[in-house]
XYZ file of C-alpha atoms in Angstrom:
667
model
C 4.991 75.611 82.746
C 5.322 78.896 80.857
C 4.115 79.423 77.344
C 6.960 80.407 74.998
C 6.852 83.943 73.710
C 5.446 84.273 70.222
C 7.292 86.622 67.926
C 6.536 88.015 64.497
C 8.639 87.170 61.470
C 8.227 87.314 57.699
C 6.700 84.257 56.106
C 9.307 81.862 54.775
C 11.937 82.856 57.355
C 10.551 81.019 60.371
C 13.180 78.809 62.033
C 12.242 75.150 61.749
C 13.712 71.887 63.069
C 12.512 70.130 59.921
C 15.401 70.288 57.506
C 15.404 68.770 54.036
C 17.350 65.699 55.160
C 14.806 64.939 57.877
C 11.895 65.307 55.466
C 13.576 63.209 52.776
C 14.585 60.438 55.178
C 10.925 59.877 56.031
C 9.630 59.910 52.476
C 7.627 56.891 51.314
C 5.575 54.312 53.169
C 5.326 50.562 53.753
C 3.697 48.621 50.923
C 2.589 45.134 49.905
C 1.706 43.684 53.302
C 1.323 39.921 53.396
C 1.327 37.053 55.837
C 3.187 33.760 55.957
C 1.701 31.720 58.759
C 1.726 33.964 61.831
C 4.361 36.267 60.405
C 3.697 39.592 58.685
C 5.960 40.809 55.858
C 6.040 44.021 53.820
C 8.316 46.252 51.769
C 9.652 49.542 53.114
C 11.493 52.533 51.623
C 15.168 53.092 52.323
C 16.048 56.552 50.899
C 19.491 56.497 52.520
C 20.306 53.137 50.875
C 20.103 54.295 47.295
C 16.312 54.463 47.417
C 15.871 50.688 47.518
C 12.775 48.892 48.829
C 13.669 46.579 51.679
C 11.750 43.430 52.587
C 10.756 43.540 56.262
C 9.821 40.550 58.382
C 7.803 40.801 61.606
C 8.326 37.793 63.854
C 5.558 36.615 66.198
C 7.426 38.162 69.158
C 7.224 41.624 67.549
C 10.813 41.782 66.320
C 11.351 43.427 62.937
C 14.037 41.970 60.684
C 15.393 42.914 57.266
C 16.505 39.545 55.886
C 17.859 40.915 52.592
C 20.673 43.470 52.947
C 21.496 46.135 50.397
C 21.671 46.141 47.449
C 18.694 43.748 47.228
C 15.783 45.886 46.075
C 12.306 44.308 46.160
C 10.421 46.155 43.451
C 8.743 45.192 40.182
C 8.682 47.137 36.922
C 5.671 45.425 35.318
C 3.670 48.224 33.622
C 6.495 50.370 35.124
C 4.400 51.047 38.248
C 4.873 47.467 39.368
C 2.753 45.287 41.591
C 3.059 42.817 44.433
C 6.791 41.953 44.246
C 7.032 39.136 46.788
C 5.197 36.073 48.100
C 5.954 33.329 50.558
C 4.806 29.977 51.860
C 5.956 26.981 53.821
C 7.514 24.660 51.253
C 9.033 21.303 52.176
C 8.751 22.117 55.856
C 10.452 25.512 55.880
C 9.722 29.087 54.957
C 10.405 30.061 51.339
C 10.138 33.607 50.023
C 10.100 34.621 46.354
C 10.731 38.205 45.275
C 11.504 40.458 42.312
C 14.892 42.185 42.377
C 14.599 45.609 40.801
C 18.030 45.711 39.186
C 17.470 42.782 36.819
C 13.740 42.052 37.339
C 14.433 38.364 37.877
C 12.502 36.295 40.373
C 14.623 35.029 43.250
C 13.867 32.585 46.058
C 15.491 32.271 49.464
C 14.916 30.481 52.753
C 15.322 33.033 55.573
C 15.576 30.329 58.255
C 18.189 28.166 56.521
C 20.879 27.119 59.023
C 23.775 28.372 56.907
C 24.490 31.581 55.013
C 24.606 29.787 51.663
C 21.103 28.457 52.212
C 19.840 31.964 52.969
C 21.380 33.447 49.829
C 18.789 34.270 47.126
C 18.931 32.066 44.032
C 17.412 33.030 40.670
C 14.244 31.364 39.413
C 13.830 33.133 36.072
C 16.156 33.870 33.165
C 17.377 37.159 31.835
C 16.260 38.338 28.415
C 18.285 40.609 26.159
C 15.202 41.760 24.247
C 13.919 45.262 25.040
C 12.944 45.577 28.683
C 13.463 41.867 29.273
C 11.300 39.642 31.480
C 9.395 41.177 34.384
C 7.131 39.748 37.086
C 4.434 41.001 39.464
C 1.350 39.967 41.454
C 3.068 36.897 42.894
C 1.618 33.950 44.807
C 3.324 30.730 45.825
C 1.576 27.435 45.064
C 3.361 25.054 47.434
C 1.412 22.024 46.229
C 2.468 22.497 42.606
C 5.920 23.790 43.531
C 5.410 26.974 41.519
C 5.030 30.702 41.841
C 2.154 32.172 39.815
C 2.497 35.706 38.492
C 1.926 38.128 35.661
C 4.800 37.875 33.216
C 5.625 40.915 31.113
C 7.841 39.899 28.203
C 9.379 42.318 25.738
C 9.419 41.151 22.137
C 11.277 44.114 20.644
C 13.082 47.322 21.487
C 10.050 49.627 21.490
C 8.184 50.508 24.707
C 5.039 48.775 23.417
C 6.783 45.727 22.000
C 5.634 43.509 24.829
C 3.098 40.909 25.889
C 1.601 40.043 29.272
C 0.329 36.673 30.359
C -0.246 34.671 33.517
C 2.639 32.277 34.021
C 3.943 29.695 36.467
C 7.617 29.505 37.418
C 9.004 26.325 39.022
C 10.462 26.800 42.485
C 13.247 24.315 41.835
C 15.196 26.824 39.734
C 14.890 24.886 36.491
C 13.759 28.025 34.641
C 16.653 30.177 35.875
C 18.442 29.797 32.550
C 15.647 28.295 30.471
C 12.736 30.456 29.274
C 11.022 27.309 27.950
C 10.654 26.039 31.527
C 8.317 28.930 32.327
C 4.797 27.569 31.983
C 2.303 29.979 30.466
C -1.081 29.406 32.045
C -3.156 30.790 29.188
C -2.839 32.379 25.800
C -2.086 36.091 25.749
C -5.587 37.245 24.848
C -5.531 40.723 26.372
C -3.013 43.526 26.555
C -3.185 43.719 30.338
C -4.037 41.080 32.947
C -3.804 40.513 36.660
C -2.627 37.205 38.081
C -5.198 34.399 38.474
C -6.950 33.887 41.793
C -7.679 30.203 42.402
C -10.986 29.100 43.869
C -10.722 27.281 47.225
C -11.229 23.893 45.525
C -8.641 24.733 42.853
C -10.980 24.074 39.935
C -11.523 27.643 38.715
C -9.555 30.850 38.434
C -10.530 34.484 37.939
C -8.531 37.501 36.864
C -8.990 40.977 35.413
C -8.211 41.956 31.836
C -8.385 45.078 29.684
C -7.051 46.459 26.423
C -5.924 49.742 24.894
C -7.141 52.441 24.858
C -8.871 51.701 28.157
C -7.214 52.274 31.491
C -8.245 49.942 34.337
C -10.391 52.660 35.961
C -12.247 53.106 32.658
C -13.217 49.517 31.934
C -12.035 46.018 32.747
C -13.430 42.519 32.449
C -13.676 39.894 35.154
C -12.614 36.681 33.418
C -13.108 33.100 34.605
C -11.784 29.754 33.402
C -11.614 26.161 34.537
C -8.240 24.904 35.735
C -7.226 21.746 33.908
C -5.384 18.746 35.364
C -2.130 20.110 33.934
C -2.631 23.414 35.735
C -3.424 25.338 32.566
C -6.425 27.589 32.288
C -9.167 26.494 29.923
C -11.361 28.615 27.672
C -12.103 31.902 29.433
C -15.281 33.921 29.475
C -16.282 37.296 30.861
C -18.541 37.433 33.904
C -18.934 41.185 34.371
C -17.275 44.374 33.189
C -16.847 46.207 29.931
C -15.738 49.541 28.427
C -17.755 51.580 30.953
C -17.443 49.310 33.994
C -14.288 49.095 36.054
C -13.794 45.927 38.085
C -10.879 46.809 40.381
C -10.460 43.568 42.348
C -11.876 40.040 42.507
C -11.340 37.395 45.197
C -12.771 34.057 46.243
C -14.146 33.771 49.774
C -13.212 30.628 51.732
C -16.696 29.185 51.112
C -16.294 29.514 47.322
C -18.245 32.750 46.933
C -16.822 35.075 44.286
C -16.567 38.720 45.317
C -15.684 41.681 43.115
C -15.430 45.456 43.491
C -17.053 47.110 40.477
C -18.232 50.658 39.770
C -21.318 49.686 37.758
C -23.426 51.819 40.159
C -21.191 54.874 39.752
C -19.191 53.895 42.841
C -16.799 51.010 43.406
C -19.067 48.820 45.558
C -18.531 45.229 46.624
C -20.617 42.639 44.769
C -21.230 38.905 44.985
C -20.856 37.501 41.484
C -22.348 34.222 40.346
C -19.461 32.353 38.661
C -21.889 30.657 36.255
C -24.301 33.379 35.216
C -22.354 36.531 36.081
C -25.281 37.892 38.103
C -23.874 40.550 40.438
C -25.521 41.485 43.743
C -24.420 44.654 45.508
C -23.608 43.680 49.089
C -23.513 47.223 50.449
C -25.071 49.813 48.134
C -23.509 53.102 49.174
C -22.297 56.299 47.535
C -18.821 55.366 48.728
C -15.763 53.804 47.178
C -14.841 50.256 48.217
C -11.909 50.210 45.776
C -9.779 52.572 43.716
C -7.663 53.001 40.619
C -5.593 49.910 39.818
C -2.193 51.525 39.278
C -0.295 48.479 40.578
C -1.112 44.830 40.017
C -2.148 43.103 43.219
C -3.606 46.082 45.070
C -6.230 44.906 47.532
C -9.071 46.966 48.939
C -10.897 43.991 50.473
C -10.124 40.578 51.943
C -12.673 37.779 52.540
C -12.294 36.254 55.997
C -12.855 32.667 57.235
C -15.882 33.642 59.347
C -17.782 34.996 56.332
C -17.089 38.658 56.992
C -15.122 40.775 54.537
C -12.462 43.283 55.554
C -13.071 46.350 53.415
C -11.568 49.750 52.798
C -14.348 52.221 52.112
C -15.321 55.866 52.199
C -15.501 59.127 50.283
C -12.071 60.641 49.892
C -9.889 58.854 52.418
C -10.679 55.143 52.928
C -11.133 53.621 56.374
C -11.067 49.979 57.448
C -14.291 48.159 58.237
C -15.812 44.704 58.477
C -18.674 44.040 56.077
C -21.317 41.464 56.870
C -22.446 40.219 53.419
C -25.733 38.960 54.851
C -26.923 42.226 56.420
C -24.880 44.709 54.387
C -23.717 46.366 57.592
C -20.192 47.721 57.972
C -18.524 48.021 61.362
C -15.542 50.336 61.242
C -12.310 49.574 63.050
C -11.567 51.802 66.018
C -8.464 53.962 65.890
C -6.967 57.310 64.915
C -6.136 56.328 61.331
C -7.928 58.228 58.590
C -6.190 56.810 55.518
C -5.639 53.140 54.662
C -3.494 51.999 51.748
C -4.832 49.419 49.232
C -2.857 46.550 50.727
C -4.790 44.243 53.035
C -3.687 40.862 54.348
C -5.463 38.410 56.604
C -4.665 35.295 58.564
C -7.199 33.671 60.864
C -9.027 36.411 62.746
C -6.274 38.985 62.091
C -6.522 41.665 59.399
C -3.343 43.606 58.652
C -2.961 46.811 56.671
C -1.068 50.069 56.302
C -2.663 53.148 57.832
C -1.822 56.767 58.601
C -3.373 60.037 59.659
C -2.654 63.719 59.314
C -0.520 63.504 62.459
C 1.046 60.065 62.099
C 3.100 58.363 59.402
C 2.143 55.073 57.770
C 2.125 52.181 60.217
C 1.444 48.447 60.038
C -1.864 48.044 61.858
C -3.606 44.852 62.938
C -7.319 44.419 63.578
C -8.341 41.450 65.706
C -11.787 40.624 64.363
C -12.590 38.477 67.407
C -12.143 41.331 69.884
C -12.430 44.408 67.672
C -9.090 45.623 68.984
C -6.672 47.479 66.715
C -2.986 47.975 67.394
C 0.213 49.009 65.678
C 2.430 45.984 65.105
C 5.148 47.376 62.837
C 6.748 50.478 61.374
C 5.406 52.398 64.372
C 5.203 56.162 64.130
C 7.639 58.136 66.238
C 7.712 61.893 66.417
C 10.948 62.936 64.738
C 10.222 66.591 65.493
C 8.068 68.431 67.999
C 4.465 67.951 66.762
C 3.893 71.647 67.364
C 5.774 72.234 64.099
C 3.443 70.007 62.100
C 0.593 71.594 60.157
C -3.047 71.286 61.087
C -4.747 69.659 58.102
C -8.197 70.788 56.990
C -10.375 68.909 54.507
C -12.102 71.577 52.446
C -14.526 71.833 49.554
C -14.155 74.859 47.285
C -16.395 76.085 44.484
C -15.089 75.735 40.963
C -16.403 76.990 37.618
C -20.101 76.431 37.134
C -20.531 75.880 40.863
C -18.847 72.457 40.821
C -17.272 71.092 43.995
C -13.490 70.914 44.254
C -11.983 68.903 47.102
C -8.736 69.923 48.745
C -6.588 69.578 51.859
C -5.357 72.860 53.279
C -2.272 73.098 55.494
C -1.832 76.640 56.849
C 1.579 77.803 58.083
C 2.249 76.661 61.629
C 5.110 77.279 64.030
C 4.742 77.344 67.827
C 6.935 80.403 68.281
C 6.270 82.503 65.196
C 3.343 84.296 63.675
C 3.136 86.015 60.323
C 1.566 89.293 59.341
C -1.333 89.250 56.910
C -2.043 86.693 54.176
C 0.580 83.974 53.749
C 2.325 82.661 50.666
C 0.742 79.410 49.478
C 1.836 76.596 47.202
C -0.803 74.598 45.360
C 0.267 70.934 45.281
C -1.009 68.910 42.329
C -1.042 65.122 42.639
C 0.042 62.782 39.870
C -2.021 60.262 37.993
C -4.073 62.211 37.128
C -6.546 59.434 38.027
C -5.382 59.321 41.618
C -5.747 61.464 44.720
C -3.808 63.273 47.408
C -4.112 61.561 50.793
C -4.405 63.665 53.944
C -1.546 62.055 55.864
C 1.529 63.260 57.696
C 4.068 64.420 55.140
C 7.242 66.031 56.425
C 7.805 67.558 52.988
C 4.644 69.587 53.545
C 5.772 70.390 57.090
C 9.137 71.517 55.699
C 7.296 74.431 54.103
C 4.466 75.099 56.559
C 6.824 75.246 59.548
C 8.697 78.029 57.733
C 5.566 80.061 57.055
C 4.484 78.806 53.624
C 1.004 77.310 53.339
C 0.233 74.255 51.223
C -3.031 73.225 49.578
C -3.340 69.777 47.979
C -6.083 69.741 45.344
C -8.132 66.667 44.481
C -9.299 68.231 41.249
C -11.999 66.821 38.990
C -10.699 63.485 37.723
C -9.421 62.398 41.130
C -10.450 59.112 42.678
C -12.391 58.701 45.902
C -15.474 60.662 44.903
C -17.300 58.387 42.476
C -17.131 57.785 38.739
C -18.905 61.003 37.736
C -16.267 63.080 39.541
C -13.554 60.945 37.967
C -15.035 61.369 34.497
C -14.945 65.171 34.699
C -11.454 64.962 33.254
C -12.457 63.037 30.135
C -11.101 65.027 27.198
C -10.641 67.931 29.631
C -7.114 67.338 30.905
C -5.332 70.660 31.017
C -8.668 72.421 31.476
C -10.590 71.068 34.467
C -7.487 70.305 36.528
C -6.016 73.754 35.895
C -9.338 75.454 36.659
C -9.864 73.497 39.876
C -6.378 74.274 41.163
C -6.984 77.915 40.354
C -10.320 77.816 42.166
C -8.634 76.627 45.355
C -5.933 79.292 45.082
C -8.513 81.988 44.453
C -10.688 80.700 47.276
C -7.798 80.957 49.737
C -7.114 84.494 48.531
C -10.779 85.496 48.827
C -10.955 84.389 52.446
C -7.786 86.275 53.315
C -5.580 83.255 53.964
C -3.345 83.485 50.893
C -1.458 86.402 49.402
C -2.445 86.752 45.716
C 1.052 88.021 44.888
C 2.747 85.016 46.516
C 1.096 81.976 45.041
C 3.040 79.039 43.581
C 2.103 75.721 42.038
C 4.019 72.450 42.085
C 3.474 68.885 40.988
C 5.129 65.787 39.584
C 4.300 63.614 36.575
C 0.672 64.397 35.680
C 0.864 67.006 38.444
C 3.853 68.439 36.607
C 1.698 68.681 33.494
C -1.028 70.604 35.362
C 1.549 72.877 36.972
C 3.182 73.677 33.634
C -0.206 74.160 31.946
C -1.200 76.567 34.715
C 2.065 78.517 34.432
C 1.773 78.855 30.648
C -1.987 79.386 30.509
C -2.893 81.518 33.537
C -1.557 84.477 35.513
C -2.480 83.066 38.914
C 0.962 82.025 40.099
C 4.177 83.903 40.788
C 6.334 80.814 40.170
C 6.202 77.034 39.990
C 8.058 73.783 40.593
C 7.617 71.119 37.936
C 8.875 67.576 38.561
C 9.326 64.832 35.896
C 6.437 66.213 33.853
C 4.473 65.623 30.683
C 4.910 68.747 28.557
C 4.265 67.631 24.983
C 1.026 65.688 24.446
C 1.840 64.750 20.874
C 5.133 63.171 21.895
C 3.445 61.402 24.809
C 0.549 60.122 22.680
C 0.233 56.700 21.100
C 1.763 58.175 17.944
C 4.693 59.796 19.688
C 6.255 56.803 21.420
C 7.681 58.835 24.315
C 6.220 56.857 27.180
C 5.709 53.286 28.311
C 3.051 50.883 27.092
C 0.681 51.060 30.064
C -0.090 54.774 29.594
C 0.662 55.008 25.891
C -3.034 55.482 25.063
C -4.135 57.161 28.301
C -4.510 60.457 26.463
C -7.196 58.985 24.219
C -9.609 59.515 27.114
C -7.894 62.429 28.887
C -7.551 64.595 25.783
C -9.418 62.797 22.993
C -8.507 60.502 20.087
C -5.235 61.902 18.784
C -6.020 60.970 15.198
C -9.268 62.971 15.398
C -8.183 66.005 17.437
C -4.450 66.469 16.785
C -4.756 70.242 17.074
C -6.072 69.872 20.612
C -2.923 67.970 21.531
C -0.833 70.752 20.062
C -2.748 73.637 21.580
C -2.905 72.310 25.137
C 0.755 71.336 25.381
C 2.919 73.673 27.487
C 5.757 73.095 25.016
C 3.667 74.944 22.421
C 2.526 77.648 24.850
C 5.948 78.757 26.028
C 5.106 82.346 25.144
C 2.569 82.281 27.945
C 5.067 81.730 30.758
C 6.575 84.837 32.293
C 7.330 83.765 35.878
C 10.306 81.842 37.305
C 10.143 78.074 37.430
C 12.163 75.104 38.633
C 12.266 71.948 36.521
C 13.393 68.660 38.133
C 13.980 65.513 36.091
C 15.341 61.981 36.541
C 17.554 60.931 33.654
C 16.426 57.288 33.795
C 12.712 58.115 33.556
C 10.983 56.084 30.831
C 7.481 57.258 31.791
C 8.137 60.979 31.408
C 11.530 61.057 29.663
C 13.954 63.999 29.776
C 13.271 64.817 26.128
C 9.982 66.395 27.207
C 11.818 68.840 29.482
C 14.504 69.502 26.909
C 11.910 70.374 24.279
C 10.158 72.745 26.665
C 13.412 74.464 27.634
C 14.248 74.967 23.974
C 10.882 76.671 23.518
C 11.468 78.918 26.548
C 15.039 79.819 25.595
C 15.585 83.474 24.790
C 12.311 84.629 26.320
C 13.935 86.060 29.445
C 12.125 83.777 31.867
C 14.285 82.924 34.935
C 14.457 79.201 35.491
C 16.568 76.292 36.721
C 16.761 72.775 35.338
C 18.195 70.096 37.628
C 18.674 66.533 36.449
C 19.509 63.407 38.441
C 21.341 60.385 37.090
C 20.048 57.077 38.430
C 16.600 58.476 39.239
C 13.521 57.382 37.349
C 9.861 58.336 37.742
C 9.503 59.596 41.299
C 12.648 60.319 43.246
C 13.814 57.785 45.823
C 17.357 58.698 46.813
C 17.961 60.777 49.910
C 20.459 63.124 48.304
C 18.144 63.781 45.353
C 15.185 64.636 47.539
C 17.291 66.928 49.727
C 18.478 68.851 46.670
C 14.934 69.130 45.321
C 13.436 70.414 48.575
C 16.158 72.957 49.175
C 16.026 74.163 45.574
C 12.263 74.560 45.758
C 12.482 76.583 48.966
C 15.239 78.700 47.442
C 13.006 79.426 44.448
C 10.205 80.627 46.693
C 12.656 82.775 48.614
C 13.848 84.442 45.408
C 10.318 85.096 44.174
C 8.485 85.805 47.433
C 11.243 88.033 48.806
C 12.767 86.201 51.738
C 16.090 84.581 52.486
C 15.959 80.832 53.110
C 18.528 80.392 55.851
C 20.869 77.425 55.530
C 19.729 76.622 51.997
C 22.025 76.947 48.978
C 21.074 79.752 46.642
C 19.313 78.583 43.491
C 20.988 79.871 40.364
C 18.441 80.873 37.770
C 19.182 81.308 34.091
C 17.182 83.178 31.485
């Protein structure tokens, strides 16, 4: 076998088999894994089907089915980021599945094994509401004995984004509440702004859940609440076991033997604790400077699962989480064997089987099963298949750079890579900024990254101060420093790559969406590091996005109180840090991408920024997409965005992007 000749070509012009359509078609990952008997179910992205989330069923023989055709879209809008949108059980001798349909947010039930088509057709369980955002549901579980589905109900009481209440509620499975809101049984009074759904103890006498209130976010402080369950199924007087303004309890579950387990960061790391349900005494089962949980962005996320044999399946680590089995008696963790380096916060278990979603830098997200009896791991669903020659995929490197004051800055670096082409000298690089900002970039196969690296453009994902995965102190670096620490850390990575000769200082770009869009815009208006930038569905005006501005949804409406500071005390800080008020500082081309249905970062933020930039002679493009909300999901949208971004880099970095429409810039 002969080695192909390697030629030289300018960065950005390398021929690649990874086109925008290929990258977009593989965007997203499986989510919300669960089991019903021996079957495994999950939701999966379908970019080519209008961006819907399909419900996938894995039969015991390994066959994958999609029982709900388009346009059924299994996705919740509770707190806008959603939560577990389906649940199932054997009810009256046959399988019954309940799910949230995104279009109307109603709960529906269907029996996938019904003998006739009419029996398999979903039927509504909850009513519509004409008030504000209506009725929404998440964090579902089916109680077959009571004939109910338990969930968090989000109910709008007015037209404003914060005119809403959230409470645990039970919906009858017989459909009697489909047109009757009064038939929905509220399990407790609405005592907190935010709650997760109750978790019943094995004997059914007690329930626990998490609760928090503005201005806290769930990674700042939550409370683990407990109450007795009365004969009528209602929750009695609740009390707090652990948690508070400076303690984040991310998950709580009952073990089969009645032990209460909770992941809390009271030690500075989210560690797993055994909590006494009477006294609240918490014992750390595995004291480590590692995370055993993460930021609760979606209701129902699970980083651990108690197992029947007394062990606990856990996701743990610094940075990327891995799957392990924790022995609560010894505190020892035995990690699952396999190539996966990143596990998503969705764990299910049945018998001696643990099921999750895992990926690596060379493989996409797969449904993976661990047999705890044998220690064997295997892929059981959504198996990775190479869609392109792996030689065109980037080699990922986990790096730690030095930021201001000598602080550590974590990043993933993806140098340009193409089996047949080499570049001359330092390469152009794009700094990718993750959203959140209390989140992190995962080092997993991403064909959008490969779309650029295979053409000769390097990518560096920055887990700047404030990111999760590195302990509470690292997370708290961003308190009142948003727009400062994140911008500095991204700049430190860019400058570090330049200093070591990898990146060309004249061909640096920055890109990010949502909170990453904020950081990108703040960097473009406040520094001279970058030659251009791509800004997706961003926050650009802090005052408008604050609790006083009313330009975002309820969940994050007071997020800035910790990220920037109390708006009523430091209004000038909100003004001064906002890119919309620093438009004079931007002098390089930029691309702005926005969904017109986005209620988290609405188009008005972009429009205000563009008005401030107008007449300053800065080349830019603004592309909007009807039907897209926060985070793009449709194939055609993502193709347009990728090609436009590459075209921007071609214009600025001085190369022609073959096969890509030219991006028209205005000034």
